Amino acid sequence: MAKIVIALGGNALGNDAYEQMEKAAVAAGAVVDLIEAGHEVLIGHGNGPQVGMIKKAFDECEKTGQTPGMPFAECTAMSQGYIGYHLQSALEAELNKRGITDNPVVSLITRVVVHTADPAFEKPTKPVGGYCDETTARKIMQETGHVYGEDAGRGWRRMVASPMPVDIMEKLTVMCLLENKRVVIACGGGGIPVAEKDGAFTGVDAVVDKDFAAARMAQLIDADILFILTAVERVCINYRKPDEKSLPGMTVAEAKKLSGEGHFAPGSMLPKVQAACMFVESGKNRRAIITSLEKAAQALSGESGTVIE
């Protein structure tokens, strides 16, 4: 039996609440395959589309003067709640369907500690919220001090930092739940980013990458395997080129070499490979697997996926 942390992409959960419920059921099937095989499982998830919708809704309502705005950390907490609710419901339904009744599911609001001295705060690059034109963006920047930038030719958006996770505040609770045969959903959306100030931890306007958060959680709870589930079955070099080649396995050294050569796209495969390396290097006999949701069970037995060890 292995202790497994799964990082599930937010884009894999659809673009609205109704689509998300359907896709959560698909994800549950793959996760329960691992539980049925006797493994301890913790599920982390992304929230890119979801938290953006929440933030945009509050921003638009604030313009009417009838509803106050909402800080980004609170928007992340909201996304943890409703994504966790859908995943929890889907997992319970799948477990019950298979007659597995001794693995209750819990979704945990999770805070992730970051350092305000992280260089990411000096140059925010993560787009959040709705779009506006350049004139409006510059006016908002002047009034609020927020950073805005042009996003892929589609308009201007607010940019926030994406710092590295330092600690998981609920790690002891997670360990206790796993020891008592709970299936845990935690670190949703990379966790709610908090930083210490005057002896207390408060939310900061930032986004923690969900793969790095999952890798940190896996390290802290002494997991055996980090699963990073994405849209492709295996990591590839020369992706979408005539000489594309899929990789069944890499050492950490090989992964770092290929990353340095520019084979993995920033904001896409690169952070997944980096998170995998971070976890594998953190202890003995740890391995990371990058694969598609549908191939998770096969990847565990070496029939699919890219293994980094």
Tab-separated table of C-alpha atoms in Angstrom:
chain	number	residue	atom	x	y	z
A	1	MET	CA	0.000	0.000	0.000
A	2	ALA	CA	1.268	3.469	-0.887
A	3	LYS	CA	0.459	6.921	0.383
A	4	ILE	CA	-0.479	8.927	-2.720
A	5	VAL	CA	-1.025	12.648	-3.289
A	6	ILE	CA	-2.936	13.536	-6.454
A	7	ALA	CA	-2.766	16.964	-8.104
A	8	LEU	CA	-5.881	17.365	-10.250
A	9	GLY	CA	-5.987	20.239	-12.725
A	10	GLY	CA	-8.732	22.851	-12.347
A	11	ASN	CA	-9.300	22.889	-16.109
A	12	ALA	CA	-10.142	19.180	-15.918
A	13	LEU	CA	-13.208	20.144	-13.891
A	14	GLY	CA	-14.950	22.192	-16.574
A	15	ASN	CA	-16.048	25.783	-17.046
A	16	ASP	CA	-19.165	26.029	-14.876
A	17	ALA	CA	-20.724	24.369	-11.850
A	18	TYR	CA	-22.923	22.000	-13.862
A	19	GLU	CA	-20.091	20.791	-16.091
A	20	GLN	CA	-17.918	20.474	-13.003
A	21	MET	CA	-20.348	18.063	-11.334
A	22	GLU	CA	-20.203	15.802	-14.395
A	23	LYS	CA	-16.417	15.910	-14.635
A	24	ALA	CA	-16.004	15.364	-10.910
A	25	ALA	CA	-17.785	12.041	-11.374
A	26	VAL	CA	-15.231	11.045	-14.027
A	27	ALA	CA	-12.353	12.064	-11.769
A	28	ALA	CA	-13.891	10.083	-8.904
A	29	GLY	CA	-13.726	6.878	-10.903
A	30	ALA	CA	-9.977	7.195	-11.413
A	31	VAL	CA	-9.333	8.141	-7.783
A	32	VAL	CA	-11.463	5.321	-6.371
A	33	ASP	CA	-9.536	2.835	-8.522
A	34	LEU	CA	-6.525	3.697	-6.355
A	35	ILE	CA	-8.500	3.591	-3.108
A	36	GLU	CA	-9.992	0.227	-4.048
A	37	ALA	CA	-6.449	-1.079	-4.537
A	38	GLY	CA	-5.747	-0.236	-0.883
A	39	HIS	CA	-3.816	3.027	-1.176
A	40	GLU	CA	-4.127	6.077	1.075
A	41	VAL	CA	-5.142	9.013	-1.098
A	42	LEU	CA	-5.085	12.791	-0.742
A	43	ILE	CA	-6.476	14.905	-3.588
A	44	GLY	CA	-5.352	18.433	-4.352
A	45	HIS	CA	-6.887	20.380	-7.203
A	46	GLY	CA	-6.492	23.497	-9.281
A	47	ASN	CA	-8.993	26.338	-9.430
A	48	GLY	CA	-7.824	28.516	-12.316
A	49	PRO	CA	-11.141	28.894	-14.150
A	50	GLN	CA	-13.237	28.763	-10.986
A	51	VAL	CA	-11.469	31.386	-8.873
A	52	GLY	CA	-11.325	33.682	-11.890
A	53	MET	CA	-15.100	33.478	-12.254
A	54	ILE	CA	-15.617	34.192	-8.553
A	55	LYS	CA	-13.273	37.175	-8.585
A	56	LYS	CA	-14.814	38.577	-11.763
A	57	ALA	CA	-18.327	38.269	-10.327
A	58	PHE	CA	-17.385	40.241	-7.217
A	59	ASP	CA	-15.507	42.830	-9.274
A	60	GLU	CA	-18.549	43.395	-11.494
A	61	CYS	CA	-20.931	43.587	-8.542
A	62	GLU	CA	-18.647	46.052	-6.780
A	63	LYS	CA	-19.025	48.436	-9.714
A	64	THR	CA	-22.737	48.754	-8.947
A	65	GLY	CA	-21.982	49.924	-5.431
A	66	GLN	CA	-24.360	47.349	-3.975
A	67	THR	CA	-21.841	44.601	-3.136
A	68	PRO	CA	-18.369	45.104	-1.679
A	69	GLY	CA	-15.341	43.643	-3.421
A	70	MET	CA	-13.718	40.447	-2.216
A	71	PRO	CA	-9.986	39.932	-1.511
A	72	PHE	CA	-8.328	37.274	-3.595
A	73	ALA	CA	-7.510	34.972	-0.669
A	74	GLU	CA	-11.209	34.834	0.204
A	75	CYS	CA	-12.063	34.019	-3.415
A	76	THR	CA	-9.651	31.092	-3.238
A	77	ALA	CA	-11.371	29.909	-0.049
A	78	MET	CA	-14.743	30.037	-1.815
A	79	SER	CA	-13.397	28.001	-4.718
A	80	GLN	CA	-12.009	25.414	-2.285
A	81	GLY	CA	-15.459	25.094	-0.761
A	82	TYR	CA	-17.529	24.490	-3.859
A	83	ILE	CA	-14.968	22.435	-5.793
A	84	GLY	CA	-14.384	20.346	-2.677
A	85	TYR	CA	-18.121	19.869	-2.286
A	86	HIS	CA	-18.443	18.523	-5.838
A	87	LEU	CA	-15.419	16.226	-5.521
A	88	GLN	CA	-16.505	14.996	-2.092
A	89	SER	CA	-19.993	14.172	-3.344
A	90	ALA	CA	-18.678	12.413	-6.446
A	91	LEU	CA	-16.132	10.367	-4.490
A	92	GLU	CA	-18.716	9.281	-1.916
A	93	ALA	CA	-21.109	8.230	-4.673
A	94	GLU	CA	-18.408	6.187	-6.420
A	95	LEU	CA	-17.247	4.570	-3.175
A	96	ASN	CA	-20.822	3.635	-2.263
A	97	LYS	CA	-21.409	2.213	-5.740
A	98	ARG	CA	-18.457	-0.128	-5.242
A	99	GLY	CA	-19.500	-1.086	-1.716
A	100	ILE	CA	-16.571	0.678	-0.047
A	101	THR	CA	-18.030	2.064	3.159
A	102	ASP	CA	-15.036	2.461	5.495
A	103	ASN	CA	-13.304	5.385	3.715
A	104	PRO	CA	-15.260	8.583	4.497
A	105	VAL	CA	-14.389	11.620	2.373
A	106	VAL	CA	-13.571	15.041	3.803
A	107	SER	CA	-12.822	18.339	2.070
A	108	LEU	CA	-10.547	20.566	4.134
A	109	ILE	CA	-10.145	24.339	3.841
A	110	THR	CA	-6.360	24.611	3.614
A	111	ARG	CA	-3.967	27.523	4.134
A	112	VAL	CA	-0.527	27.543	2.545
A	113	VAL	CA	2.232	29.653	4.063
A	114	VAL	CA	4.261	31.866	1.733
A	115	HIS	CA	7.043	34.348	2.421
A	116	THR	CA	6.418	37.991	1.554
A	117	ALA	CA	10.127	38.174	0.691
A	118	ASP	CA	9.561	35.686	-2.148
A	119	PRO	CA	10.879	37.285	-5.387
A	120	ALA	CA	7.510	36.557	-7.034
A	121	PHE	CA	6.022	39.511	-5.129
A	122	GLU	CA	8.455	41.864	-6.861
A	123	LYS	CA	7.051	40.994	-10.285
A	124	PRO	CA	3.452	39.670	-10.234
A	125	THR	CA	2.752	37.641	-13.374
A	126	LYS	CA	-0.363	35.551	-12.621
A	127	PRO	CA	-3.483	36.996	-14.342
A	128	VAL	CA	-6.707	36.950	-12.308
A	129	GLY	CA	-10.213	38.377	-12.589
A	130	GLY	CA	-11.881	40.048	-15.561
A	131	TYR	CA	-10.532	41.878	-18.595
A	132	CYS	CA	-10.476	45.628	-19.280
A	133	ASP	CA	-8.869	47.991	-21.768
A	134	GLU	CA	-5.497	49.637	-21.207
A	135	THR	CA	-6.933	53.035	-20.268
A	136	THR	CA	-9.142	51.521	-17.581
A	137	ALA	CA	-6.300	49.334	-16.324
A	138	ARG	CA	-3.947	52.284	-15.925
A	139	LYS	CA	-6.635	54.249	-14.087
A	140	ILE	CA	-7.191	51.345	-11.660
A	141	MET	CA	-3.438	50.973	-11.117
A	142	GLN	CA	-3.143	54.656	-10.279
A	143	GLU	CA	-6.072	54.502	-7.854
A	144	THR	CA	-5.279	51.212	-6.123
A	145	GLY	CA	-1.596	50.417	-6.634
A	146	HIS	CA	-2.519	47.046	-8.119
A	147	VAL	CA	-0.467	45.666	-11.004
A	148	TYR	CA	-2.163	45.131	-14.363
A	149	GLY	CA	-0.757	43.665	-17.551
A	150	GLU	CA	-1.778	42.665	-21.061
A	151	ASP	CA	-2.888	39.022	-21.216
A	152	ALA	CA	-2.308	37.154	-24.490
A	153	GLY	CA	-3.879	39.840	-26.674
A	154	ARG	CA	-7.274	39.506	-24.999
A	155	GLY	CA	-7.149	42.600	-22.807
A	156	TRP	CA	-5.637	43.811	-19.554
A	157	ARG	CA	-6.028	41.920	-16.294
A	158	ARG	CA	-4.819	42.250	-12.756
A	159	MET	CA	-1.555	40.405	-12.074
A	160	VAL	CA	-0.755	38.812	-8.710
A	161	ALA	CA	2.313	36.996	-7.434
A	162	SER	CA	2.740	33.225	-7.578
A	163	PRO	CA	5.107	32.501	-4.652
A	164	MET	CA	6.442	29.112	-3.641
A	165	PRO	CA	4.650	27.256	-0.821
A	166	VAL	CA	6.688	27.104	2.376
A	167	ASP	CA	4.391	25.188	4.722
A	168	ILE	CA	0.854	23.782	4.959
A	169	MET	CA	-0.898	24.989	8.103
A	170	GLU	CA	-3.310	22.057	8.231
A	171	LYS	CA	-0.683	19.335	7.651
A	172	LEU	CA	-1.147	17.702	11.077
A	173	THR	CA	-4.912	17.572	10.575
A	174	VAL	CA	-4.378	15.989	7.156
A	175	MET	CA	-2.068	13.350	8.637
A	176	CYS	CA	-4.571	12.544	11.374
A	177	LEU	CA	-7.385	12.151	8.852
A	178	LEU	CA	-5.318	9.863	6.615
A	179	GLU	CA	-4.307	7.721	9.582
A	180	ASN	CA	-8.007	7.244	10.303
A	181	LYS	CA	-8.779	6.031	6.747
A	182	ARG	CA	-10.300	9.272	5.510
A	183	VAL	CA	-10.009	10.249	1.858
A	184	VAL	CA	-8.823	13.855	2.062
A	185	ILE	CA	-9.323	16.741	-0.373
A	186	ALA	CA	-6.905	19.544	0.534
A	187	CYS	CA	-4.736	22.355	-0.857
A	188	GLY	CA	-7.472	23.283	-3.323
A	189	GLY	CA	-6.335	25.870	-5.833
A	190	GLY	CA	-2.829	25.634	-4.406
A	191	GLY	CA	-4.194	26.553	-0.992
A	192	ILE	CA	-5.198	29.898	0.485
A	193	PRO	CA	-1.923	31.862	0.529
A	194	VAL	CA	-1.167	33.343	3.946
A	195	ALA	CA	1.865	35.116	5.363
A	196	GLU	CA	2.952	35.803	8.925
A	197	LYS	CA	2.698	39.339	10.265
A	198	ASP	CA	2.967	40.307	13.939
A	199	GLY	CA	2.540	36.707	15.058
A	200	ALA	CA	-0.596	36.008	12.998
A	201	PHE	CA	-1.194	34.566	9.550
A	202	THR	CA	-3.309	36.606	7.146
A	203	GLY	CA	-4.313	36.159	3.522
A	204	VAL	CA	-2.277	37.757	0.744
A	205	ASP	CA	-3.164	38.555	-2.848
A	206	ALA	CA	-1.359	35.710	-4.564
A	207	VAL	CA	-1.841	32.380	-6.310
A	208	VAL	CA	0.163	29.312	-5.301
A	209	ASP	CA	0.687	26.848	-8.138
A	210	LYS	CA	-1.354	23.745	-7.336
A	211	ASP	CA	1.397	21.346	-8.450
A	212	PHE	CA	3.973	22.953	-6.136
A	213	ALA	CA	1.434	22.966	-3.293
A	214	ALA	CA	0.693	19.269	-3.866
A	215	ALA	CA	4.418	18.510	-3.938
A	216	ARG	CA	4.935	20.355	-0.649
A	217	MET	CA	1.992	18.536	0.939
A	218	ALA	CA	3.301	15.198	-0.315
A	219	GLN	CA	6.678	15.986	1.220
A	220	LEU	CA	5.236	17.068	4.576
A	221	ILE	CA	2.987	14.031	5.032
A	222	ASP	CA	5.755	11.649	3.873
A	223	ALA	CA	3.893	10.392	0.819
A	224	ASP	CA	5.351	7.702	-1.411
A	225	ILE	CA	4.001	8.909	-4.742
A	226	LEU	CA	2.986	12.274	-6.202
A	227	PHE	CA	0.517	11.954	-9.066
A	228	ILE	CA	0.234	15.008	-11.307
A	229	LEU	CA	-2.768	14.492	-13.565
A	230	THR	CA	-2.944	16.542	-16.741
A	231	ALA	CA	-4.346	16.465	-20.281
A	232	VAL	CA	-1.676	14.181	-21.772
A	233	GLU	CA	-0.753	10.577	-21.071
A	234	ARG	CA	2.987	11.192	-20.965
A	235	VAL	CA	5.443	14.064	-20.871
A	236	CYS	CA	6.821	14.780	-24.334
A	237	ILE	CA	9.815	16.536	-25.800
A	238	ASN	CA	9.371	18.466	-29.051
A	239	TYR	CA	5.658	18.609	-28.174
A	240	ARG	CA	3.355	18.923	-31.205
A	241	LYS	CA	6.303	18.855	-33.587
A	242	PRO	CA	7.062	16.191	-36.241
A	243	ASP	CA	9.755	14.699	-34.009
A	244	GLU	CA	7.604	14.628	-30.849
A	245	LYS	CA	8.713	11.900	-28.434
A	246	SER	CA	6.912	10.704	-25.316
A	247	LEU	CA	8.945	9.849	-22.227
A	248	PRO	CA	8.026	6.825	-20.091
A	249	GLY	CA	10.540	7.848	-17.449
A	250	MET	CA	13.183	10.373	-16.408
A	251	THR	CA	15.656	10.813	-13.618
A	252	VAL	CA	15.612	14.153	-11.826
A	253	ALA	CA	18.861	15.067	-13.552
A	254	GLU	CA	17.395	14.277	-16.966
A	255	ALA	CA	14.247	16.241	-16.186
A	256	LYS	CA	16.268	19.297	-15.143
A	257	LYS	CA	18.431	19.060	-18.266
A	258	LEU	CA	15.397	18.918	-20.565
A	259	SER	CA	13.768	21.771	-18.665
A	260	GLY	CA	16.877	23.890	-19.154
A	261	GLU	CA	16.785	23.148	-22.879
A	262	GLY	CA	13.270	24.623	-23.083
A	263	HIS	CA	11.330	21.434	-23.850
A	264	PHE	CA	8.545	22.170	-21.341
A	265	ALA	CA	6.281	25.192	-21.634
A	266	PRO	CA	6.174	27.686	-18.723
A	267	GLY	CA	2.728	27.785	-17.154
A	268	SER	CA	1.956	24.349	-18.567
A	269	MET	CA	4.254	21.309	-18.348
A	270	LEU	CA	7.286	23.063	-16.835
A	271	PRO	CA	5.835	23.620	-13.319
A	272	LYS	CA	4.590	20.024	-13.302
A	273	VAL	CA	8.079	18.693	-14.025
A	274	GLN	CA	9.621	21.090	-11.512
A	275	ALA	CA	7.120	20.086	-8.812
A	276	ALA	CA	7.769	16.416	-9.521
A	277	CYS	CA	11.525	16.947	-9.151
A	278	MET	CA	11.024	18.929	-5.936
A	279	PHE	CA	9.109	16.047	-4.373
A	280	VAL	CA	11.417	13.261	-5.559
A	281	GLU	CA	14.486	15.096	-4.248
A	282	SER	CA	12.875	15.639	-0.841
A	283	GLY	CA	13.348	12.076	0.450
A	284	LYS	CA	14.386	8.509	-0.278
A	285	ASN	CA	12.260	6.144	-2.385
A	286	ARG	CA	9.904	8.874	-3.550
A	287	ARG	CA	8.629	9.018	-7.090
A	288	ALA	CA	6.373	11.263	-9.117
A	289	ILE	CA	4.127	10.284	-12.001
A	290	ILE	CA	2.772	12.669	-14.621
A	291	THR	CA	-0.110	11.258	-16.649
A	292	SER	CA	-3.715	11.777	-17.710
A	293	LEU	CA	-6.646	11.281	-15.380
A	294	GLU	CA	-7.871	8.294	-17.359
A	295	LYS	CA	-4.510	6.505	-17.134
A	296	ALA	CA	-3.825	6.926	-13.404
A	297	ALA	CA	-4.286	3.282	-12.446
A	298	GLN	CA	-2.239	2.022	-15.412
A	299	ALA	CA	0.523	4.534	-14.642
A	300	LEU	CA	0.858	3.157	-11.120
A	301	SER	CA	1.746	-0.243	-12.578
A	302	GLY	CA	4.122	1.245	-15.160
A	303	GLU	CA	1.837	0.758	-18.166
A	304	SER	CA	1.393	4.491	-18.790
A	305	GLY	CA	2.577	7.911	-17.663
A	306	THR	CA	5.996	9.449	-17.134
A	307	VAL	CA	7.762	8.361	-13.957
A	308	ILE	CA	10.338	10.663	-12.396
A	309	GLU	CA	12.585	9.097	-9.785
